[in-house]
Amino acid sequence: ALTGKYLSKELFSQVADQVVEEIRPVPHHGHSRAYLTECLRAETRRALCSAAEGIKKK
């Protein structure tokens, strides 16, 4: 999904949306599926942004 594309927050949001479409978290420890899905979306964006920042610094 990222190959050959300009890295941007918009692209990372699109990738995060794709991730949550493919993953179905199982509710546990009192957290709903919706909550876990939003956490997954946010953490995916955060990880991609962090990786992109690391690339810029090199």
CSV table of C-alpha atoms in Angstrom, one decimal:
chain,number,residue,atom,x,y,z
A,1,ALA,CA,0.0,0.0,0.0
A,2,LEU,CA,3.0,2.3,0.5
A,3,THR,CA,5.3,1.3,-2.3
A,4,GLY,CA,6.1,4.1,-4.7
A,5,LYS,CA,3.9,6.6,-2.9
A,6,TYR,CA,4.9,9.9,-1.3
A,7,LEU,CA,4.7,9.5,2.5
A,8,SER,CA,2.2,11.8,4.1
A,9,LYS,CA,-0.3,11.8,7.0
A,10,GLU,CA,-3.1,11.4,4.5
A,11,LEU,CA,-1.5,8.2,3.1
A,12,PHE,CA,-0.9,6.9,6.6
A,13,SER,CA,-4.6,7.5,7.5
A,14,GLN,CA,-5.6,5.5,4.3
A,15,VAL,CA,-3.3,2.7,5.3
A,16,ALA,CA,-4.7,2.7,8.9
A,17,ASP,CA,-8.2,2.5,7.4
A,18,GLN,CA,-7.2,-0.5,5.4
A,19,VAL,CA,-5.7,-2.2,8.4
A,20,VAL,CA,-8.9,-1.9,10.4
A,21,GLU,CA,-10.9,-3.3,7.5
A,22,GLU,CA,-8.7,-6.4,7.6
A,23,ILE,CA,-8.4,-6.9,11.4
A,24,ARG,CA,-11.3,-7.9,13.6
A,25,PRO,CA,-10.2,-7.4,17.2
A,26,VAL,CA,-11.8,-9.5,19.9
A,27,PRO,CA,-13.3,-7.5,22.8
A,28,HIS,CA,-11.6,-8.3,26.0
A,29,HIS,CA,-10.8,-6.8,29.5
A,30,GLY,CA,-13.9,-4.6,29.2
A,31,HIS,CA,-12.9,-2.9,26.0
A,32,SER,CA,-15.3,-3.0,23.1
A,33,ARG,CA,-14.5,-4.0,19.5
A,34,ALA,CA,-15.1,-0.4,18.4
A,35,TYR,CA,-12.6,1.0,21.0
A,36,LEU,CA,-10.0,-1.5,20.1
A,37,THR,CA,-10.5,-0.8,16.4
A,38,GLU,CA,-10.0,3.0,17.0
A,39,CYS,CA,-6.9,2.2,19.1
A,40,LEU,CA,-5.5,0.1,16.2
A,41,ARG,CA,-6.2,2.9,13.7
A,42,ALA,CA,-4.4,5.5,15.9
A,43,GLU,CA,-1.4,3.2,16.7
A,44,THR,CA,-1.0,2.3,13.0
A,45,ARG,CA,-0.9,6.0,12.0
A,46,ARG,CA,1.5,6.8,14.9
A,47,ALA,CA,3.8,4.0,14.0
A,48,LEU,CA,3.9,5.0,10.3
A,49,CYS,CA,4.5,8.6,11.2
A,50,SER,CA,7.3,7.6,13.6
A,51,ALA,CA,8.9,5.4,10.9
A,52,ALA,CA,8.8,8.3,8.4
A,53,GLU,CA,10.4,10.7,10.9
A,54,GLY,CA,13.2,8.1,11.4
A,55,ILE,CA,13.7,7.9,7.6
A,56,LYS,CA,13.9,11.7,7.3
A,57,LYS,CA,16.7,11.9,10.0
A,58,LYS,CA,19.0,9.6,8.0
